[in-house]
Amino acid sequence: MPESRVPARPRERLAPLDAIPACAVCGGDRYRHQDVLWQGLVDEWALLPDEVAYVNRQQGTVCERCGCNIRSIALGKALCIAFGREGTLDAMLDAPPAIRLLEVNEAGTLHWRLGRLSGHVFGSYPDVDLQAMAFDDASFDAVVHSDTLEHVPDPQLALAETLRVLRPGGAAIFTVPIVMGRMSVLRTGLGPSYHGDPSQAGADLIVHTEFGADTWAMVLQAGFTRCEMVAFDYPAGIAIIARR
């Protein structure tokens, strides 16, 4: 038998809950966990057991102090890095930067925090269509969204459109669910996959892209000059800073 040229998907091991770093949003150091994935989605995405574990951690492990899950904490860490601030997101917002920030969809438990910014603009998807936004060129210093891009039919177009509305030096700060050990998969021609109960979900919750290890390349292909992958409790928490 010839040797397979398909690389094995690496096993990703999670640290115990008491070894997770202090929360990048509030500084808390105690976490609780509840699994959130259901078997139908596991089967649709063909997730291996280790992948199930870290996606469950990403969505279902929360800081006991502020209630943010690992996904939101990673995004909070990325926001601090993007604006050159040390410490927690809450500390940054006590003396907030003077920026104009577009938040598309509620960025989890960060939504009310981002609302403290005087230049905060909010819009739900698809009311704000990431593929064709009704904003002028160079309108924002930052565009933020969390686990939204996988529901956009053409994420490459959405990233390019995000670049258009960013001012020079601006950044898109976002999360997408990433399966680390494989390349991104377009679900074109596959059965519909939803995040949430399909009987109660609209078309805007259909998953069009399963993001993988090449997510960074999609960012650069859209025209961004720099892509930073920010880890919190890797591999569960990954956020992306895409700089114009």
mmCIF file of C-alpha atoms in Angstrom, residues 44-214:
data_model
loop_
_atom_site.group_PDB
_atom_site.id
_atom_site.type_symbol
_atom_site.label_atom_id
_atom_site.label_comp_id
_atom_site.label_asym_id
_atom_site.label_seq_id
_atom_site.Cartn_x
_atom_site.Cartn_y
_atom_site.Cartn_z
ATOM 1 C CA GLU A 44 -22.156 17.237 9.877
ATOM 2 C CA TRP A 45 -18.713 18.683 10.583
ATOM 3 C CA ALA A 46 -17.085 15.226 10.946
ATOM 4 C CA LEU A 47 -15.381 16.330 14.164
ATOM 5 C CA LEU A 48 -12.914 14.070 15.921
ATOM 6 C CA PRO A 49 -13.236 13.629 19.710
ATOM 7 C CA ASP A 50 -10.439 16.111 20.462
ATOM 8 C CA GLU A 51 -12.099 18.653 18.175
ATOM 9 C CA VAL A 52 -15.438 18.148 19.901
ATOM 10 C CA ALA A 53 -13.692 18.808 23.213
ATOM 11 C CA TYR A 54 -12.110 22.119 22.227
ATOM 12 C CA VAL A 55 -15.174 23.441 20.403
ATOM 13 C CA ASN A 56 -17.235 22.609 23.496
ATOM 14 C CA ARG A 57 -14.619 24.440 25.581
ATOM 15 C CA GLN A 58 -14.676 27.442 23.232
ATOM 16 C CA GLN A 59 -18.415 27.897 23.545
ATOM 17 C CA GLY A 60 -19.312 26.291 26.880
ATOM 18 C CA THR A 61 -16.548 27.263 29.333
ATOM 19 C CA VAL A 62 -17.309 30.586 31.011
ATOM 20 C CA CYS A 63 -15.639 32.893 33.505
ATOM 21 C CA GLU A 64 -17.594 32.735 36.759
ATOM 22 C CA ARG A 65 -17.031 36.434 37.433
ATOM 23 C CA CYS A 66 -18.150 38.046 34.144
ATOM 24 C CA GLY A 67 -19.942 35.208 32.327
ATOM 25 C CA CYS A 68 -17.820 35.485 29.166
ATOM 26 C CA ASN A 69 -17.076 32.239 27.368
ATOM 27 C CA ILE A 70 -13.633 31.373 25.998
ATOM 28 C CA ARG A 71 -14.586 32.685 22.548
ATOM 29 C CA SER A 72 -15.508 36.106 23.952
ATOM 30 C CA ILE A 73 -12.438 36.175 26.197
ATOM 31 C CA ALA A 74 -10.177 35.550 23.185
ATOM 32 C CA LEU A 75 -11.934 38.384 21.362
ATOM 33 C CA GLY A 76 -11.468 40.655 24.382
ATOM 34 C CA LYS A 77 -7.757 39.837 24.454
ATOM 35 C CA ALA A 78 -7.488 40.614 20.738
ATOM 36 C CA LEU A 79 -9.224 43.976 21.215
ATOM 37 C CA CYS A 80 -6.668 44.971 23.844
ATOM 38 C CA ILE A 81 -3.794 43.923 21.593
ATOM 39 C CA ALA A 82 -5.264 45.733 18.585
ATOM 40 C CA PHE A 83 -5.335 49.018 20.496
ATOM 41 C CA GLY A 84 -2.041 48.550 22.315
ATOM 42 C CA ARG A 85 -3.489 48.251 25.813
ATOM 43 C CA GLU A 86 -2.149 46.148 28.653
ATOM 44 C CA GLY A 87 -4.430 44.350 31.095
ATOM 45 C CA THR A 88 -8.087 43.442 30.691
ATOM 46 C CA LEU A 89 -10.755 44.666 28.323
ATOM 47 C CA ASP A 90 -12.700 46.108 31.262
ATOM 48 C CA ALA A 91 -9.633 48.134 32.261
ATOM 49 C CA MET A 92 -9.260 49.395 28.707
ATOM 50 C CA LEU A 93 -12.881 50.516 28.649
ATOM 51 C CA ASP A 94 -12.449 52.421 31.903
ATOM 52 C CA ALA A 95 -10.283 54.775 29.830
ATOM 53 C CA PRO A 96 -11.542 53.954 26.340
ATOM 54 C CA PRO A 97 -9.697 54.825 23.157
ATOM 55 C CA ALA A 98 -11.272 57.504 20.960
ATOM 56 C CA ILE A 99 -12.293 55.256 18.097
ATOM 57 C CA ARG A 100 -15.254 54.642 15.821
ATOM 58 C CA LEU A 101 -16.104 50.955 16.029
ATOM 59 C CA LEU A 102 -18.646 48.947 14.053
ATOM 60 C CA GLU A 103 -20.001 45.851 15.801
ATOM 61 C CA VAL A 104 -21.858 43.484 13.465
ATOM 62 C CA ASN A 105 -24.104 41.152 15.445
ATOM 63 C CA GLU A 106 -23.829 41.073 19.195
ATOM 64 C CA ALA A 107 -20.284 40.013 20.010
ATOM 65 C CA GLY A 108 -21.459 37.657 22.717
ATOM 66 C CA THR A 109 -21.151 39.003 26.243
ATOM 67 C CA LEU A 110 -18.900 41.815 24.990
ATOM 68 C CA HIS A 111 -21.836 43.641 23.388
ATOM 69 C CA TRP A 112 -22.767 45.882 26.308
ATOM 70 C CA ARG A 113 -19.113 46.534 27.021
ATOM 71 C CA LEU A 114 -18.441 47.730 23.484
ATOM 72 C CA GLY A 115 -21.482 49.976 23.847
ATOM 73 C CA ARG A 116 -19.438 52.031 26.332
ATOM 74 C CA LEU A 117 -17.359 53.369 23.436
ATOM 75 C CA SER A 118 -18.613 56.795 22.358
ATOM 76 C CA GLY A 119 -18.006 55.886 18.720
ATOM 77 C CA HIS A 120 -19.817 52.538 18.878
ATOM 78 C CA VAL A 121 -22.093 51.661 15.939
ATOM 79 C CA PHE A 122 -24.134 48.450 16.058
ATOM 80 C CA GLY A 123 -25.967 46.512 13.372
ATOM 81 C CA SER A 124 -27.340 42.984 13.178
ATOM 82 C CA TYR A 125 -26.489 40.600 10.353
ATOM 83 C CA PRO A 126 -27.986 40.385 7.744
ATOM 84 C CA ASP A 127 -29.439 43.900 8.256
ATOM 85 C CA VAL A 128 -25.822 44.977 7.959
ATOM 86 C CA ASP A 129 -24.730 42.871 4.990
ATOM 87 C CA LEU A 130 -21.040 42.186 5.448
ATOM 88 C CA GLN A 131 -20.782 41.619 1.693
ATOM 89 C CA ALA A 132 -22.175 45.084 0.820
ATOM 90 C CA MET A 133 -22.161 47.485 3.751
ATOM 91 C CA ALA A 134 -23.983 50.808 3.471
ATOM 92 C CA PHE A 135 -21.079 52.791 4.901
ATOM 93 C CA ASP A 136 -18.643 55.134 3.208
ATOM 94 C CA ASP A 137 -15.052 54.166 2.578
ATOM 95 C CA ALA A 138 -12.757 54.577 5.595
ATOM 96 C CA SER A 139 -15.642 55.036 8.055
ATOM 97 C CA PHE A 140 -14.321 53.041 11.037
ATOM 98 C CA ASP A 141 -11.205 52.421 13.069
ATOM 99 C CA ALA A 142 -12.366 48.889 13.873
ATOM 100 C CA VAL A 143 -14.936 46.333 12.765
ATOM 101 C CA VAL A 144 -15.809 43.633 15.303
ATOM 102 C CA HIS A 145 -17.885 40.478 14.997
ATOM 103 C CA SER A 146 -17.898 37.064 16.624
ATOM 104 C CA ASP A 147 -18.735 33.749 14.923
ATOM 105 C CA THR A 148 -20.602 35.548 12.153
ATOM 106 C CA LEU A 149 -18.395 35.180 9.062
ATOM 107 C CA GLU A 150 -19.156 31.459 8.714
ATOM 108 C CA HIS A 151 -22.785 32.385 8.017
ATOM 109 C CA VAL A 152 -21.920 34.773 5.160
ATOM 110 C CA PRO A 153 -22.204 33.182 1.699
ATOM 111 C CA ASP A 154 -18.937 34.744 0.449
ATOM 112 C CA PRO A 155 -16.561 35.377 3.382
ATOM 113 C CA GLN A 156 -13.787 36.557 1.047
ATOM 114 C CA LEU A 157 -16.067 39.299 -0.271
ATOM 115 C CA ALA A 158 -17.085 40.182 3.294
ATOM 116 C CA LEU A 159 -13.457 40.593 4.318
ATOM 117 C CA ALA A 160 -12.740 42.792 1.309
ATOM 118 C CA GLU A 161 -15.799 44.898 2.116
ATOM 119 C CA THR A 162 -14.615 45.202 5.716
ATOM 120 C CA LEU A 163 -11.265 46.437 4.445
ATOM 121 C CA ARG A 164 -13.059 49.093 2.401
ATOM 122 C CA VAL A 165 -14.851 50.639 5.385
ATOM 123 C CA LEU A 166 -11.739 50.672 7.595
ATOM 124 C CA ARG A 167 -9.598 53.753 7.922
ATOM 125 C CA PRO A 168 -5.838 53.475 7.244
ATOM 126 C CA GLY A 169 -4.325 51.683 10.223
ATOM 127 C CA GLY A 170 -7.699 50.219 11.190
ATOM 128 C CA ALA A 171 -8.382 46.613 12.063
ATOM 129 C CA ALA A 172 -11.030 43.923 11.853
ATOM 130 C CA ILE A 173 -11.146 41.955 15.110
ATOM 131 C CA PHE A 174 -13.237 38.805 14.959
ATOM 132 C CA THR A 175 -13.673 35.143 15.741
ATOM 133 C CA VAL A 176 -14.781 32.208 13.630
ATOM 134 C CA PRO A 177 -14.980 28.583 14.771
ATOM 135 C CA ILE A 178 -11.748 27.008 13.482
ATOM 136 C CA VAL A 179 -11.037 23.291 13.133
ATOM 137 C CA MET A 180 -7.263 23.434 13.557
ATOM 138 C CA GLY A 181 -6.221 20.205 11.883
ATOM 139 C CA ARG A 182 -7.725 20.692 8.438
ATOM 140 C CA MET A 183 -8.212 23.268 5.702
ATOM 141 C CA SER A 184 -11.351 25.375 5.327
ATOM 142 C CA VAL A 185 -14.337 23.694 3.715
ATOM 143 C CA LEU A 186 -17.089 25.390 1.711
ATOM 144 C CA ARG A 187 -20.385 23.649 2.363
ATOM 145 C CA THR A 188 -21.653 24.263 -1.187
ATOM 146 C CA GLY A 189 -23.601 21.196 -2.282
ATOM 147 C CA LEU A 190 -23.708 19.741 1.225
ATOM 148 C CA GLY A 191 -26.807 19.527 3.354
ATOM 149 C CA PRO A 192 -27.718 22.606 5.410
ATOM 150 C CA SER A 193 -25.900 22.955 8.706
ATOM 151 C CA TYR A 194 -27.081 25.383 11.377
ATOM 152 C CA HIS A 195 -25.694 26.823 14.564
ATOM 153 C CA GLY A 196 -28.795 26.430 16.683
ATOM 154 C CA ASP A 197 -32.067 24.564 16.377
ATOM 155 C CA PRO A 198 -32.825 24.256 12.609
ATOM 156 C CA SER A 199 -36.565 24.340 13.338
ATOM 157 C CA GLN A 200 -36.173 27.820 14.842
ATOM 158 C CA ALA A 201 -33.290 29.140 12.748
ATOM 159 C CA GLY A 202 -33.481 31.418 9.738
ATOM 160 C CA ALA A 203 -31.365 31.346 6.605
ATOM 161 C CA ASP A 204 -28.897 33.739 8.247
ATOM 162 C CA LEU A 205 -27.834 30.921 10.623
ATOM 163 C CA ILE A 206 -26.896 28.453 7.887
ATOM 164 C CA VAL A 207 -23.174 27.672 7.958
ATOM 165 C CA HIS A 208 -21.555 28.326 4.571
ATOM 166 C CA THR A 209 -17.904 27.844 5.574
ATOM 167 C CA GLU A 210 -16.168 25.520 8.011
ATOM 168 C CA PHE A 211 -12.980 27.428 8.757
ATOM 169 C CA GLY A 212 -9.668 25.641 9.125
ATOM 170 C CA ALA A 213 -5.945 26.232 9.484
ATOM 171 C CA ASP A 214 -5.796 28.380 6.322
#
